[in-house]
Coordinates of C-alpha atoms and ligand atoms in Angstrom, one line a residue:
M1 CA 16.1 -2.5 0.2
G2 CA 13.2 -4.9 -0.4
L3 CA 11.2 -3.9 -3.5
Q4 CA 12.9 -0.9 -5.1
I5 CA 10.9 0.9 -7.8
D6 CA 12.9 3.3 -10.0
I7 CA 10.4 6.1 -10.9
G8 CA 13.1 7.8 -13.0
A9 CA 13.2 4.6 -15.2
V10 CA 9.4 4.7 -15.5
L11 CA 9.6 8.3 -16.8
A12 CA 12.4 7.5 -19.1
N13 CA 10.4 4.5 -20.5
H14 CA 7.4 6.8 -21.0
A15 CA 9.5 9.3 -22.8
A16 CA 11.1 6.7 -25.0
L17 CA 7.7 5.2 -26.0
A18 CA 6.2 8.7 -26.6
A19 CA 9.2 9.4 -28.9
K20 CA 8.3 6.4 -31.0
A21 CA 4.8 7.9 -31.6
P22 CA 5.6 11.6 -32.1
G23 CA 2.3 12.3 -33.8
A24 CA 0.3 11.0 -30.8
R25 CA -0.3 12.0 -27.2
A26 CA 1.2 9.5 -24.9
A27 CA -1.2 8.4 -22.1
A28 CA -0.1 6.1 -19.3
V29 CA -1.9 3.0 -18.2
V30 CA -1.8 2.7 -14.3
K31 CA -4.4 0.0 -13.7
A32 CA -3.9 -2.6 -11.0
D33 CA -2.0 -0.1 -8.9
A34 CA 0.4 0.7 -11.8
Y35 CA 1.0 -3.0 -12.5
G36 CA 1.6 -3.6 -8.8
L37 CA 4.2 -0.9 -8.4
G38 CA 2.2 1.9 -6.7
A39 CA -0.1 4.2 -8.7
E40 CA -0.2 6.7 -5.9
R41 CA 3.5 7.4 -6.5
I42 CA 3.8 6.7 -10.2
A43 CA 0.7 8.6 -11.5
P44 CA 1.8 12.0 -9.9
A45 CA 5.3 11.5 -11.2
L46 CA 4.0 10.9 -14.7
Y47 CA 1.8 14.0 -14.4
A48 CA 4.8 16.1 -13.3
A49 CA 6.6 14.8 -16.4
G50 CA 3.7 16.1 -18.6
V51 CA 1.4 13.2 -18.9
R52 CA -2.3 14.2 -18.9
D53 CA -4.1 11.1 -19.9
F54 CA -4.3 8.1 -17.5
F55 CA -6.1 4.8 -17.9
V56 CA -7.3 2.5 -15.1
A57 CA -9.5 -0.6 -15.2
L58 CA -12.0 0.3 -12.4
A59 CA -13.8 3.4 -11.2
R60 CA -12.4 2.7 -7.7
E61 CA -8.8 2.9 -9.1
G62 CA -9.7 6.1 -10.8
R63 CA -11.0 7.7 -7.6
A64 CA -7.8 6.7 -5.8
I65 CA -5.6 8.7 -8.2
R66 CA -8.2 11.5 -8.9
A67 CA -7.5 12.8 -5.5
L68 CA -3.7 13.0 -6.2
L69 CA -3.8 14.6 -9.6
P70 CA -4.7 18.2 -10.7
D71 CA -8.0 18.8 -12.5
D72 CA -6.5 18.8 -16.0
A73 CA -5.5 15.2 -15.7
R74 CA -8.0 13.0 -17.6
I75 CA -8.6 9.7 -15.9
N76 CA -10.2 7.1 -18.2
I77 CA -12.0 4.0 -16.8
L78 CA -11.6 1.0 -19.1
S79 CA -14.6 -0.9 -17.6
G80 CA -16.8 2.0 -18.6
H81 CA -20.0 2.9 -16.8
M82 CA -21.1 0.0 -14.6
A83 CA -24.4 0.2 -12.8
G84 CA -24.0 2.1 -9.6
A85 CA -20.5 3.4 -10.4
Y86 CA -19.5 6.8 -9.0
L87 CA -17.7 8.6 -11.8
A88 CA -17.4 12.2 -10.7
G89 CA -14.2 13.6 -12.3
L90 CA -13.6 10.4 -14.3
T91 CA -14.1 9.6 -18.0
P92 CA -15.7 6.2 -18.6
V93 CA -14.8 4.3 -21.8
L94 CA -18.2 3.1 -22.8
N95 CA -18.1 -0.4 -24.1
S96 CA -21.6 -1.2 -25.2
P97 CA -24.8 0.6 -26.3
E98 CA -26.2 -0.3 -22.8
Q99 CA -23.3 1.6 -21.2
F100 CA -23.7 4.5 -23.6
F101 CA -27.4 5.0 -22.8
R102 CA -26.8 4.5 -19.1
D103 CA -24.1 7.1 -19.1
R104 CA -25.9 9.7 -21.2
A105 CA -29.0 9.4 -19.0
M106 CA -27.0 9.7 -15.8
R107 CA -24.2 12.0 -16.7
P108 CA -25.4 14.3 -19.5
G109 CA -22.8 16.7 -20.6
Q110 CA -20.0 14.8 -18.7
P111 CA -16.9 13.5 -20.6
F112 CA -17.0 10.0 -22.0
A113 CA -15.1 7.9 -24.5
I114 CA -16.1 5.0 -26.7
Q115 CA -14.5 1.6 -27.1
L116 CA -15.1 -0.4 -30.3
D117 CA -14.3 -4.0 -30.8
S118 CA -12.0 -4.5 -33.7
G119 CA -11.7 -8.3 -33.4
M120 CA -10.5 -9.2 -29.9
N121 CA -14.0 -9.8 -28.7
R122 CA -13.3 -8.7 -25.1
L123 CA -14.6 -5.2 -24.7
G124 CA -16.1 -2.6 -27.0
M125 CA -19.1 -2.2 -29.4
E126 CA -19.4 -4.5 -32.4
A127 CA -19.5 -2.8 -35.8
E128 CA -23.3 -3.2 -36.0
E129 CA -23.9 -1.8 -32.5
W130 CA -21.7 1.1 -33.3
A131 CA -23.4 1.8 -36.6
A132 CA -26.7 2.0 -34.8
I133 CA -25.7 4.6 -32.3
R134 CA -22.8 6.3 -34.1
D135 CA -24.6 9.5 -35.0
E136 CA -26.0 10.0 -31.6
A137 CA -22.7 9.2 -29.9
L138 CA -20.7 11.5 -32.2
A139 CA -23.2 14.3 -31.5
A140 CA -22.6 13.9 -27.8
G141 CA -18.9 14.6 -28.4
P142 CA -16.8 11.6 -27.1
A143 CA -13.3 12.6 -25.9
F144 CA -11.9 9.8 -28.0
I145 CA -12.7 6.5 -29.7
M146 CA -10.4 3.5 -28.9
S147 CA -9.9 -0.2 -29.6
H148 CA -7.4 -2.7 -28.4
L149 CA -5.1 -5.1 -30.2
A150 CA -5.0 -8.8 -29.2
C151 CA -1.6 -9.8 -30.8
A152 CA 0.5 -6.6 -30.9
D153 CA 3.4 -8.4 -29.2
E154 CA 3.6 -10.6 -32.3
P155 CA 4.4 -8.1 -35.1
D156 CA 3.8 -10.6 -37.9
H157 CA 0.5 -11.8 -36.6
A158 CA -2.2 -11.3 -39.2
A159 CA -4.7 -10.1 -36.6
N160 CA -2.8 -6.8 -36.3
A161 CA -3.5 -5.6 -39.8
A162 CA -7.0 -7.1 -39.7
Q163 CA -7.8 -5.2 -36.5
L164 CA -6.3 -2.0 -37.9
A165 CA -8.5 -2.2 -41.0
A166 CA -11.6 -2.9 -38.9
F167 CA -10.8 0.0 -36.6
R168 CA -10.3 2.3 -39.6
A169 CA -13.5 1.1 -41.2
M170 CA -15.5 2.0 -38.1
T171 CA -13.8 5.3 -37.3
D172 CA -12.5 7.0 -40.5
G173 CA -14.1 10.4 -40.9
C174 CA -15.5 10.5 -37.3
G175 CA -13.6 13.7 -36.6
V176 CA -12.9 12.4 -33.0
P177 CA -9.4 11.6 -31.6
R178 CA -8.6 7.9 -31.9
S179 CA -6.5 5.4 -30.0
L180 CA -5.5 1.9 -30.8
A181 CA -2.0 1.1 -29.5
A182 CA -0.8 -0.1 -26.2
T183 CA 3.0 -0.9 -25.7
G184 CA 3.0 -3.5 -28.4
G185 CA 1.0 -1.4 -30.9
I186 CA 3.4 1.6 -30.5
L187 CA 6.2 -0.7 -31.6
L188 CA 4.2 -1.8 -34.7
G189 CA 4.8 1.6 -36.2
P190 CA 3.0 4.8 -37.2
D191 CA -0.1 3.2 -38.9
Y192 CA -1.1 2.1 -35.4
H193 CA -0.5 5.3 -33.5
F194 CA -3.5 7.5 -34.4
D195 CA -4.0 10.4 -31.9
M196 CA -3.2 8.8 -28.6
V197 CA -1.2 5.8 -27.5
R198 CA -1.7 3.9 -24.2
P199 CA 1.5 2.3 -23.0
G200 CA 1.3 0.2 -19.9
V201 CA 3.8 -2.6 -19.4
G202 CA 6.6 -0.9 -21.3
L203 CA 6.6 1.9 -18.7
Y204 CA 7.3 -0.7 -16.0
G205 CA 10.2 -2.3 -17.9
G206 CA 8.4 -5.3 -19.5
M207 CA 8.3 -7.0 -22.8
P208 CA 7.4 -6.4 -25.6
F209 CA 9.4 -3.1 -25.1
A210 CA 12.8 -4.8 -25.3
D211 CA 14.7 -1.5 -24.9
A212 CA 12.9 -0.6 -21.6
R213 CA 15.0 0.5 -18.7
P214 CA 14.4 -1.9 -15.8
V215 CA 12.2 -0.5 -13.1
V216 CA 12.1 -3.1 -10.4
R217 CA 14.8 -4.5 -8.1
L218 CA 13.8 -7.1 -5.6
S219 CA 16.2 -8.1 -2.9
L220 CA 15.3 -10.6 -0.2
R221 CA 16.8 -10.9 3.2
V222 CA 18.8 -14.0 4.2
I223 CA 17.3 -15.2 7.5
Q224 CA 19.5 -18.2 8.1
T225 CA 22.3 -20.1 6.4
R226 CA 23.2 -23.8 7.0
T227 CA 25.4 -26.6 5.8
V228 CA 23.5 -29.4 4.0
R229 CA 25.3 -32.7 3.7
R230 CA 25.5 -34.7 0.5
G231 CA 22.3 -36.8 0.3
E232 CA 20.1 -34.6 2.6
M233 CA 17.0 -33.0 1.3
V234 CA 15.8 -29.4 1.2
G235 CA 12.2 -28.1 1.3
Y236 CA 8.6 -29.4 1.0
G237 CA 8.2 -32.7 -0.7
A238 CA 11.9 -33.5 -0.5
T239 CA 12.1 -32.6 -4.2
W240 CA 15.8 -31.6 -4.0
H241 CA 18.7 -33.5 -2.5
A242 CA 22.2 -32.3 -2.2
D243 CA 24.6 -34.1 -4.5
R244 CA 27.6 -32.8 -2.5
D245 CA 28.0 -30.9 0.8
C246 CA 26.7 -27.4 0.3
R247 CA 25.6 -24.1 1.9
I248 CA 21.9 -23.3 1.8
A249 CA 20.5 -19.8 2.6
T250 CA 16.8 -19.3 3.4
V251 CA 15.4 -15.9 2.3
D252 CA 12.3 -14.1 3.5
A253 CA 9.7 -14.2 0.8
G254 CA 7.7 -16.8 -1.1
Y255 CA 4.7 -17.4 -3.3
A256 CA 2.5 -15.2 -1.0
D257 CA 4.7 -12.4 -2.2
G258 CA 4.3 -13.2 -5.8
I259 CA 7.4 -15.4 -6.3
L260 CA 5.5 -18.0 -8.2
R261 CA 5.6 -21.5 -6.9
S262 CA 6.1 -22.7 -10.5
L263 CA 9.7 -21.3 -10.2
S264 CA 10.5 -24.3 -8.0
G265 CA 13.0 -26.5 -9.8
S266 CA 13.1 -24.2 -12.8
G267 CA 16.8 -23.5 -12.5
I268 CA 16.2 -19.8 -11.6
A269 CA 18.9 -18.2 -9.5
M270 CA 19.2 -15.4 -7.0
H271 CA 22.2 -13.1 -7.3
A272 CA 24.9 -11.9 -4.9
G273 CA 26.5 -9.3 -7.0
D274 CA 27.5 -11.1 -10.1
V275 CA 27.3 -14.6 -8.6
A276 CA 24.3 -16.7 -9.5
C277 CA 23.0 -18.8 -6.6
P278 CA 20.3 -21.3 -7.7
I279 CA 17.0 -21.6 -6.0
V280 CA 16.7 -25.2 -4.7
G281 CA 13.7 -27.1 -3.5
R282 CA 10.2 -25.8 -3.5
V283 CA 9.3 -22.2 -3.2
S284 CA 7.1 -22.0 0.0
M285 CA 4.6 -19.4 1.1
D286 CA 7.1 -17.2 2.9
L287 CA 10.5 -18.7 2.2
I288 CA 12.9 -19.7 -0.5
T289 CA 16.0 -21.8 -0.2
V290 CA 19.1 -21.0 -2.2
D291 CA 22.3 -22.8 -2.8
V292 CA 25.0 -20.2 -1.8
S293 CA 27.9 -22.6 -1.9
A294 CA 29.6 -20.4 -4.6
L295 CA 29.9 -17.5 -2.2
D296 CA 32.8 -17.0 0.2
T297 CA 30.6 -14.8 2.4
V298 CA 26.8 -14.7 2.3
P299 CA 25.5 -11.1 2.1
D300 CA 22.5 -9.9 4.1
R301 CA 20.4 -9.9 0.9
L302 CA 20.2 -11.7 -2.4
D303 CA 18.6 -10.2 -5.6
L304 CA 15.8 -12.1 -7.3
I305 CA 15.0 -9.3 -9.7
G306 CA 17.8 -6.9 -10.7
P307 CA 20.5 -6.3 -13.3
H308 CA 21.2 -9.9 -13.9
Q309 CA 17.6 -11.1 -14.1
G310 CA 14.6 -9.0 -15.2
I311 CA 10.9 -9.6 -14.8
D312 CA 10.6 -11.3 -18.2
A313 CA 13.5 -13.8 -17.4
L314 CA 11.6 -14.7 -14.3
A315 CA 8.3 -15.0 -16.2
D316 CA 9.8 -17.3 -18.8
R317 CA 11.0 -19.7 -16.2
A318 CA 7.7 -19.6 -14.4
G319 CA 5.7 -20.1 -17.6
T320 CA 4.0 -16.7 -17.5
I321 CA 4.5 -13.1 -18.7
G322 CA 6.2 -10.1 -17.1
Y323 CA 2.8 -8.5 -16.6
E324 CA 1.8 -11.3 -14.2
V325 CA 5.2 -11.2 -12.4
L326 CA 4.7 -7.5 -11.8
T327 CA 1.1 -7.6 -10.7
S328 CA 1.7 -10.6 -8.4
L329 CA 4.4 -8.8 -6.3
G330 CA 2.7 -8.7 -2.9
L331 CA 2.3 -6.0 -0.3
R332 CA 4.6 -7.5 2.3
Y333 CA 7.8 -6.0 0.9
D334 CA 9.5 -2.9 2.2
R335 CA 8.9 -0.7 -0.8
S336 CA 11.0 2.2 -1.8
W337 CA 10.6 4.5 -4.7
V338 CA 13.8 6.2 -6.1
Ligands
LIG1 C1 -3.8 -2.9 -20.2 C2 -4.3 -2.1 -21.4 C3 -3.3 -1.3 -22.0 C4 -1.9 -1.3 -21.7 O1 -1.3 -2.4 -22.3 P1 0.2 -2.8 -22.2 O2 0.4 -4.0 -23.1 O3 0.5 -3.1 -20.8 O4 1.0 -1.6 -22.8 C5 -3.8 -0.5 -23.0 N1 -5.1 -0.5 -23.4 C6 -6.0 -1.3 -22.8 C7 -7.4 -1.3 -23.3 C8 -5.6 -2.2 -21.8 O5 -6.5 -3.0 -21.3

């Protein structure tokens, strides 16, 4: 089984998020190889389900899916127009006046979009920069104008309303489609939806979309099982000692596969059916040791991500977020898409 990716669940999550923003087109963010889950499978499936707007970070990622999608799919590049970028068939989201002038000089008449900074100070034109080129940019016909929220996963954060007001002040009356919300922004309600929403992590089963259908199941193979006597140690650094005789199973993945080393000693478990079997000792590069004493028979595989433990449960224990758990999942797993 290895890493099993439920494309039906991705499509269901997209439909559920789209239904929360009925007045807007629902794009799909498939950057970083669809958050590590395989853009070459997921983008065509989303297209077949009716999605026409896709977002990736880099032109290289855009080219990879361009070849797989029909011509009416719009593939937007969040990093915009970088010097030397090859953007045929792609829509750069222009983040600065410099990118705007480069793009208009090199790709006159080709589709582009604009990103404005509404307060996050990461990408996009500042209000003064936008004011200076606004007339020229609007005359050139941007496909849409967008901005991005810094705190949308915290509904009560004051930055949300402040960014909304800043975005409105810069774009009201532009007559161009607008986009502000990613997954978190969709959940903030209709004020944030504008004409297009850009869900990413919610498609893949992650927070802040608490109602998401889980997408990933990760089962690891048991290589070996042994008895460890009371007082013996397990793993690098001898950080764990058996306080009773126990059975330890060693499974075939580790931090090189995205199972973060910070999960060592976190109390996280692997599951055999409904039975939780705690990870003991340190997570090593290719291996994890698990206390399977609670099992009568040890199965061929144990689940790390599955019905009992989602990506965000793992992330909480590792001191990170579901996004990082997903995008860390390595390339060594046997992958299957169902
Ligand atoms: C990553 C990203 C998204 C998607 O965000 P999620 O929180 O994963 O839904 C949308 N817009 C921009 C600009 C992004 O960088």
